């Protein structure tokens, strides 16, 4: 009944309007962010069904997050509340030069207490795709076990597995990240690494070489994200560079990768060719960078088509 | 006594600082907007006298609008208040890609209840130019009649007529727009179409061809607006492309056309050549795009001269 | 499966932080408001299931509203989008003296185009209570017909009918309001008038006399709302004044009546005595006035108990 | 043709939403303030004609002020711009205890350069009342001369003189204030002192004794302002205490005295009895305290009547 | 050289302007808060010298906090930065009813990693008073050891010890709080419990009985804080209830206790009698409640005197 | 003990988030600005010790400024408070085209009352560099004398003198500026003119020629600032153009020159070659333009290194 199911931590995101060093920012906006729910919201906005499994603190922020995500149309029926641990928070610092920085306040959060028992066998089994990221297993031992259990369930029910490495060096070391993500990758059907992640995981920094290595691991489809340049995809039988879209003003790059993943999977769900799906992914990722916030820029299908010039957007 | 007189609807404009989809915007600023009052304010700021005829709701928003426009130095002595109908409101959505969208809340507004009886024969007769737009006749049957009556008065008093088509497809169909605007155009001395409007009105999309068609209709001066590229003007005896001005960062394009019209008419009032008047129009239109809001960016003559590099603006 | 079902219009609410005349307010916040969805959200927050039937514009504001209400846990599966009509908007003016004023921009809105065909027989039939207000029938002829049809469905399925008169003299005349609301009242099981509404509807301004008149019309339970003073309830067999709760600082009274209704119905659903249900209603209504916005102050059951002093809220 | 004429300095007022020490306030709003223009706006809002004479810097703030005041409907045709001196600015600090503090940045401002030559004999002569405050003569020697000249003109044309002492000890010493204001008072028809001002000027702090002293100076009408308590008025033939109005929440007391003066003079212009005029003054002054800003709270006649309970304000 | 020295955790405080449930707040302000630095700032503002020992994350928030506290004139020369742990954050929820709530994000913070080695023997020894709270020992085992070490140093150098229990049940259990705080109290010269804390610590809820119990433990001066009512103090030889001050509008009670402590100790440093010192403490605590923020309301000595009516604050 | 000492006026800076004409800006932020304290903060942030001598009003703004600058780690032990004069204020207007404008409210400010007696001989003598600007001598005669006295002290103690002309034509005429600054320059070891300043001071507008002229005056090091292009430096023995850094979006150029000076002097303090010091200066100046405010963008050494690509800033 679901097109995709995903699970992981979503935090309250404190962001700011005026770029600059966080120490001088005195006004913050409350938003939300989490790679998995970003992805799920993206999927729904592009016209498909997504379910998000998580644990939130039984507090104002937890209630805010579940309201937001449920409001977006993502199924939140498997989200649990934990009265013993808080909802995570993160601060995003946007400057006009250099990359955005994030400051996590998620240690010991409710989501880090997810366990294999929080997974619903039938629920996961009802989806076409299971989306997993390298963030969840980095949160705690129980989250790592939960990730492995979810993959096991998916495998047993014939649900395809998409792995977005999302390596966060604030959460674990490169060594541990490589070890665990390669373990997960060995079960994945699709992987969506960035170039930097390729270097950490397989020791290569050329898109073709990265893809080759993952194909060798037995993954069916590899899509290497190249930022503004677009992406490179490869399978056993085909491969191609797909040029990215230009946007006049990038205001916030965080969340673009999750948008890319949502665009790609939506493309697959629509039965697109790989090239066309990657093109959609590029467009979604580009649009996301034009709005402050992880999810606020995620486009509807109509909006992407207008952005890609495939639909007339005139509305005078 | 007046240099120009214009009439039409002005609405409270709810705009936002942070660009992005309206559904996620949670802070709005109150401004005002209306093609005719934008034009009148532009004329006053460039040093001439303008009168604005309208009807507003007898409510807080109506009082705000009349205070704002009177404050700018536009004559508002012929503005009436209507206790039976509200002042119109519109929301502007600015994104970092694509064009701004507008959401109107003007149905049944006070301004849509303007009638020929709201026109003061002597007042209109005292002006050098009557400015009319294609928005007013689209508001209601009585507004359409009022527009025709205003033209009749102007004609009878030797007041020149400037028509800015301003086609709003949210207010009427292309067919009705063409029919009415061509009817009005047949009485106009000057017309200021955009290329898209040329296509709707005379079925052409080349500036030269558009101008030709309007000249054939008996209009003395045609200025085709080309956005960033500038404008093309033509009369029976001369025609020319006049290059536009570049601005580093466009933040809001709405109102630029009204600024262009104000610049052009101000040029005529100053006795400029057509080319020089169009150049002034290009500069005013460009400056308007650098400020959020329909009228906040309208420059004084001094500011335009500095912008065009014709006056030193150093002020250390 | 639902505890209550309701239907009606929800608008985007533009409110402001700093009290004062709207003409000088220059910052607005986007919220939502609508008597029926206020009620439904109140019901859900107090622990019960609510469904809300409506029509929204297929625009940014419509998407915002459905996300907000769905996010709150109200069932929105029967909400439709109308591409031909906009979502309504209303502005609330809060001053430090006098009552808040509202400015509606809802004429011809999507919700005013609700028709009996938008009602789902089974859906309404699955609820214990149908909540109707005097606002919906005032919106349009088709809304009036829809209201009557909803009552017919409820009657046929044994669903109890609660009528909250909510007389809005900006929408219709006193005469028409009386005529229609009395017609609806004749089918209602419960009615929740204010004193001013009692005067308009039955020509009485004493709580006891108002209640008497409605009881004579065959309504089983009458609860007359008395603002800060509390409420008076009456049935054929019992009646009583129930004192209201004092709050230190009232910041926004709009929405308090809807909170009262939600509290009262939640009390009934919990099997409370009428007196206890009215006391809960008083508390919910009082809490709502302490927060800017129609729905933001609606309390959870835990919060009401703390407020009423029936539960310890210390959390150091 | 004018009902009242006044002259003096208006400054940009930087105020803040959140009360507290200025050093921690990091957001300011731009408003305007100046005793004389506050008064003039109050007069216009209550339905009469007012003219305001002043000098402003030829800068953005000067343009803002003249737009604001002209927008309010006050005649600003005699306002001049001075390219050699800036528009004054003042900061207002509101705390929850103690009185608001003001920080002036007006030294050497354009208005302090007003001279007798800036006065238009016919203009002043066309008014029924000339309003003068003790602020203008404190600004500079030329302002002092201008004040005396204005009084001379008024006297010669039979224009009644209202003197509002408005003693600002930040601008001059008590001794100089007493000397000059008593000199001006000797020409005034009406004086509106506060109790503290009575003490400085005539060495009394009892309303009756203050009034007596001013009556002895030959002033026809004395109204002693008593803040929340209301006011005491006296003439040769009558005197009375008129109780003030209670407002639930006072947010900003600055400007209340100017509102009082506007209310009183508007009462006289309407032909009210002194008692009724003082009652109106009390009401206007009270309403002004409910809004942040010097002029934003000044009420229309309709609003005062509703506030005083003399008109029905229900608007459901 | 220092009058007081204190040590503990300071966090970035995210607070909000508009009261209401945190889940609907979408704008936050950045401030700082921490009982010990609140106290130190209060001491400095009242004219004495304070040093604050702490550990902060080597991040933007840590830099902000040290800049703020150093800016206030508190000696921060002993503050260390920890690159391995973040600066703590807390959110404050203000509603119009009930008490403010706090949400801590301080687990594993830099400050929780304070160790006895972070204490400078000479530095502590140079002060007249060592201020300790019950918060620091609750943060971690090493913080508990640090607290005990600080007391030991103070004892050995003849520095008087003031203990403010500040029991935070979010950090430890009642049982553990009692055990540790009583252990610390046995070494203290002065203790400042609230009534609720008295109940937890010595099982009494009458001020006299609480004081008695602490005196029995050998503490020289006991001051029981009674909120709005004021305070009760007792020594072996005297005791008295000292009435509190009324403020018209309480906006934020958090930080009032720290202000009380600062006022009391400042009184002792000034050589006040106990009664006079408690009166000063009451005034400082009351003033703090009128400003949003933990420290922004802390008054200077001049301000307290004006507040207590002992100095003229008129500044017209 | 100090690396640099500087003295001059710092004002409260009222800036705005949304660019555009000041008359339409209605929200301002409070910041601080002053060439000398900007420089001192820059020096501290780059890792060196700076002292700032000044006079501030004994008011909220004066307290804010000293807290801010002390908070940044600049030594403020020689700052005095003046109860007779206010702290200066300035407004900054940012537009999307043309240069930012400033509006000063500093006439008669506390800082303009600095006298030679405010200088501490030992304090200045303890520094390696004395930084002076052309702003201070323009403030008043006593400030001019103070500047000369400071130079005399520096000379007598072997402290090197850096002169940043900072010509402000709002404060004095070109003629007077030239006369005084050349007088000061004759004592300086280093001068940092812009091209426009070169023209005013030595009548040249070519970097090489400007430098030549200053070298002829006996100044050891001349660095001509070329804005985005970088800078040109020259001594008796070497000279070179050092290319500037590109930033994607310049948001506020004011303060960039002060950042440049801080970067250059920090380079000298680190023992860099002139070329390397100018390169550092270019980088610091460029970074400053990316943040709204005079000082908020001043980078730490780590940040500059990342910006210049000499250090890895990845922090995933």
Short mmCIF file of C-alpha atoms in Angstrom, two decimals, chain C residues 75-251:
data_model
loop_
_atom_site.label_atom_id
_atom_site.label_comp_id
_atom_site.label_asym_id
_atom_site.label_seq_id
_atom_site.Cartn_x
_atom_site.Cartn_y
_atom_site.Cartn_z
CA UNK C 75 -9.36 13.38 9.60
CA UNK C 76 -9.27 15.38 6.37
CA UNK C 77 -9.93 12.57 3.96
CA UNK C 78 -13.21 14.20 2.82
CA UNK C 79 -11.69 17.62 2.08
CA UNK C 80 -11.84 18.59 -1.58
CA UNK C 81 -9.84 21.12 -3.59
CA UNK C 82 -11.50 23.50 -6.00
CA UNK C 83 -9.35 24.96 -8.79
CA UNK C 84 -11.98 27.54 -9.68
CA UNK C 85 -12.22 29.40 -6.38
CA UNK C 86 -9.71 30.64 -3.81
CA UNK C 87 -9.22 29.75 -0.20
CA UNK C 88 -10.76 32.38 2.07
CA UNK C 89 -8.66 34.76 4.13
CA UNK C 90 -9.48 36.77 7.21
CA UNK C 91 -7.68 39.49 9.13
CA UNK C 92 -8.10 39.83 12.86
CA UNK C 93 -7.59 43.18 14.53
CA UNK C 94 -6.68 43.05 18.22
CA UNK C 95 -6.73 46.22 20.29
CA UNK C 96 -6.23 46.69 24.00
CA UNK C 97 -9.78 47.97 24.38
CA UNK C 98 -12.99 46.89 22.72
CA UNK C 99 -13.52 43.58 20.97
CA UNK C 100 -11.35 42.12 18.25
CA UNK C 101 -12.60 42.88 14.78
CA UNK C 102 -12.49 40.56 11.81
CA UNK C 103 -12.20 41.44 8.14
CA UNK C 104 -13.36 38.66 5.84
CA UNK C 105 -12.07 37.93 2.34
CA UNK C 106 -14.21 34.89 1.75
CA UNK C 107 -16.79 35.95 -0.82
CA UNK C 108 -16.96 33.31 -3.56
CA UNK C 109 -14.41 31.16 -1.75
CA UNK C 110 -14.02 27.46 -2.44
CA UNK C 111 -15.86 26.61 0.78
CA UNK C 112 -18.86 28.68 -0.22
CA UNK C 113 -19.23 26.23 -3.12
CA UNK C 114 -19.82 23.19 -0.90
CA UNK C 115 -22.86 21.26 -2.09
CA UNK C 116 -24.84 18.35 -0.67
CA UNK C 117 -22.86 16.14 -3.05
CA UNK C 118 -19.74 16.83 -1.02
CA UNK C 119 -21.25 14.91 1.89
CA UNK C 120 -20.40 11.27 2.43
CA UNK C 121 -23.39 9.44 3.90
CA UNK C 122 -21.35 6.67 5.51
CA UNK C 123 -18.77 9.05 6.87
CA UNK C 124 -21.28 11.22 8.68
CA UNK C 125 -23.17 8.16 9.77
CA UNK C 126 -20.09 6.73 11.44
CA UNK C 127 -19.89 9.58 13.96
CA UNK C 128 -21.50 9.98 17.35
CA UNK C 129 -22.07 13.71 16.94
CA UNK C 130 -22.57 16.02 14.01
CA UNK C 131 -21.44 19.56 14.79
CA UNK C 132 -23.02 22.34 12.79
CA UNK C 133 -22.65 26.10 13.05
CA UNK C 134 -24.71 29.01 11.87
CA UNK C 135 -21.80 30.14 9.73
CA UNK C 136 -22.00 27.51 7.01
CA UNK C 137 -25.63 28.13 6.00
CA UNK C 138 -24.82 31.84 5.82
CA UNK C 139 -22.09 31.35 3.22
CA UNK C 140 -24.26 30.54 0.21
CA UNK C 141 -27.46 28.87 -0.87
CA UNK C 142 -25.60 25.66 -1.65
CA UNK C 143 -24.00 25.73 1.77
CA UNK C 144 -27.42 26.16 3.31
CA UNK C 145 -28.68 23.15 1.39
CA UNK C 146 -25.59 21.21 2.40
CA UNK C 147 -26.24 21.98 6.04
CA UNK C 148 -29.81 20.73 5.80
CA UNK C 149 -28.69 17.61 3.98
CA UNK C 150 -26.07 16.88 6.63
CA UNK C 151 -28.71 17.13 9.33
CA UNK C 152 -30.97 14.80 7.37
CA UNK C 153 -28.19 12.24 7.07
CA UNK C 154 -27.39 12.51 10.76
CA UNK C 155 -31.03 12.10 11.71
CA UNK C 156 -31.37 9.04 9.52
CA UNK C 157 -28.32 7.42 11.12
CA UNK C 158 -29.02 8.35 14.70
CA UNK C 159 -26.13 10.78 14.93
CA UNK C 160 -26.69 13.45 17.59
CA UNK C 161 -26.70 17.05 16.38
CA UNK C 162 -24.95 19.90 18.19
CA UNK C 163 -25.75 23.37 16.95
CA UNK C 164 -23.48 26.31 17.71
CA UNK C 165 -25.35 29.37 16.37
CA UNK C 166 -22.19 31.45 15.74
CA UNK C 167 -24.22 34.29 14.27
CA UNK C 168 -22.05 36.41 11.96
CA UNK C 169 -23.86 39.60 11.06
CA UNK C 170 -21.24 40.31 8.41
CA UNK C 171 -22.63 37.33 6.50
CA UNK C 172 -26.37 37.81 6.74
CA UNK C 173 -29.09 39.88 8.35
CA UNK C 174 -30.48 39.23 11.82
CA UNK C 175 -33.79 38.26 10.27
CA UNK C 176 -32.37 35.68 7.91
CA UNK C 177 -30.05 34.40 10.64
CA UNK C 178 -32.99 33.87 13.00
CA UNK C 179 -35.12 32.16 10.41
CA UNK C 180 -32.44 29.71 9.27
CA UNK C 181 -30.92 28.96 12.64
CA UNK C 182 -34.27 28.32 14.22
CA UNK C 183 -35.05 25.96 11.36
CA UNK C 184 -31.81 24.08 12.06
CA UNK C 185 -32.35 24.27 15.81
CA UNK C 186 -35.61 22.45 15.46
CA UNK C 187 -33.57 19.36 14.47
CA UNK C 188 -30.76 19.77 17.00
CA UNK C 189 -30.15 17.73 20.14
CA UNK C 190 -27.88 20.28 21.74
CA UNK C 191 -27.59 24.03 21.25
CA UNK C 192 -24.87 26.36 22.56
CA UNK C 193 -26.03 29.97 22.21
CA UNK C 194 -24.45 33.07 23.66
CA UNK C 195 -26.69 35.64 25.36
CA UNK C 196 -26.60 38.01 22.38
CA UNK C 197 -27.53 35.13 20.13
CA UNK C 198 -30.37 34.21 22.46
CA UNK C 199 -31.73 37.69 22.02
CA UNK C 200 -31.57 37.48 18.23
CA UNK C 201 -32.98 33.96 18.06
CA UNK C 202 -35.64 33.83 20.75
CA UNK C 203 -35.90 37.42 21.87
CA UNK C 204 -34.68 36.80 25.41
CA UNK C 205 -31.57 37.96 27.20
CA UNK C 206 -31.84 36.08 30.47
CA UNK C 207 -30.00 32.73 30.42
CA UNK C 208 -32.89 30.91 32.07
CA UNK C 209 -35.42 32.36 29.66
CA UNK C 210 -33.23 31.65 26.65
CA UNK C 211 -32.82 28.05 27.73
CA UNK C 212 -36.52 27.69 28.36
CA UNK C 213 -37.37 28.85 24.90
CA UNK C 214 -34.99 26.41 23.27
CA UNK C 215 -36.19 23.56 25.44
CA UNK C 216 -39.69 24.41 24.28
CA UNK C 217 -38.46 23.99 20.71
CA UNK C 218 -37.67 20.40 21.60
CA UNK C 219 -33.92 20.65 22.01
CA UNK C 220 -32.70 18.28 24.70
CA UNK C 221 -29.75 20.22 26.10
CA UNK C 222 -29.25 23.97 26.08
CA UNK C 223 -25.99 25.54 27.23
CA UNK C 224 -25.98 29.33 27.34
CA UNK C 225 -22.44 30.74 27.17
CA UNK C 226 -21.82 33.67 29.52
CA UNK C 227 -18.22 34.58 28.64
CA UNK C 228 -15.98 35.13 31.67
CA UNK C 229 -18.95 34.38 33.94
CA UNK C 230 -19.11 30.78 32.74
CA UNK C 231 -22.26 29.15 31.44
CA UNK C 232 -25.81 28.09 32.30
CA UNK C 233 -27.15 24.75 31.19
CA UNK C 234 -30.63 23.34 31.21
CA UNK C 235 -32.48 20.19 30.23
CA UNK C 236 -35.96 19.10 30.98
CA UNK C 237 -34.76 17.72 34.30
CA UNK C 238 -31.90 19.85 35.54
CA UNK C 239 -30.28 23.26 35.19
CA UNK C 240 -27.42 25.16 36.76
CA UNK C 241 -25.04 28.09 36.51
CA UNK C 242 -21.42 26.93 36.27
CA UNK C 243 -18.87 29.60 37.15
CA UNK C 244 -16.09 30.36 34.67
CA UNK C 245 -12.37 30.42 35.21
CA UNK C 246 -10.31 33.54 35.63
CA UNK C 247 -7.22 34.07 33.51
CA UNK C 248 -4.72 36.75 34.33
CA UNK C 249 -4.39 38.11 30.85
CA UNK C 250 -6.82 37.66 28.00
CA UNK C 251 -4.98 38.20 24.74
#
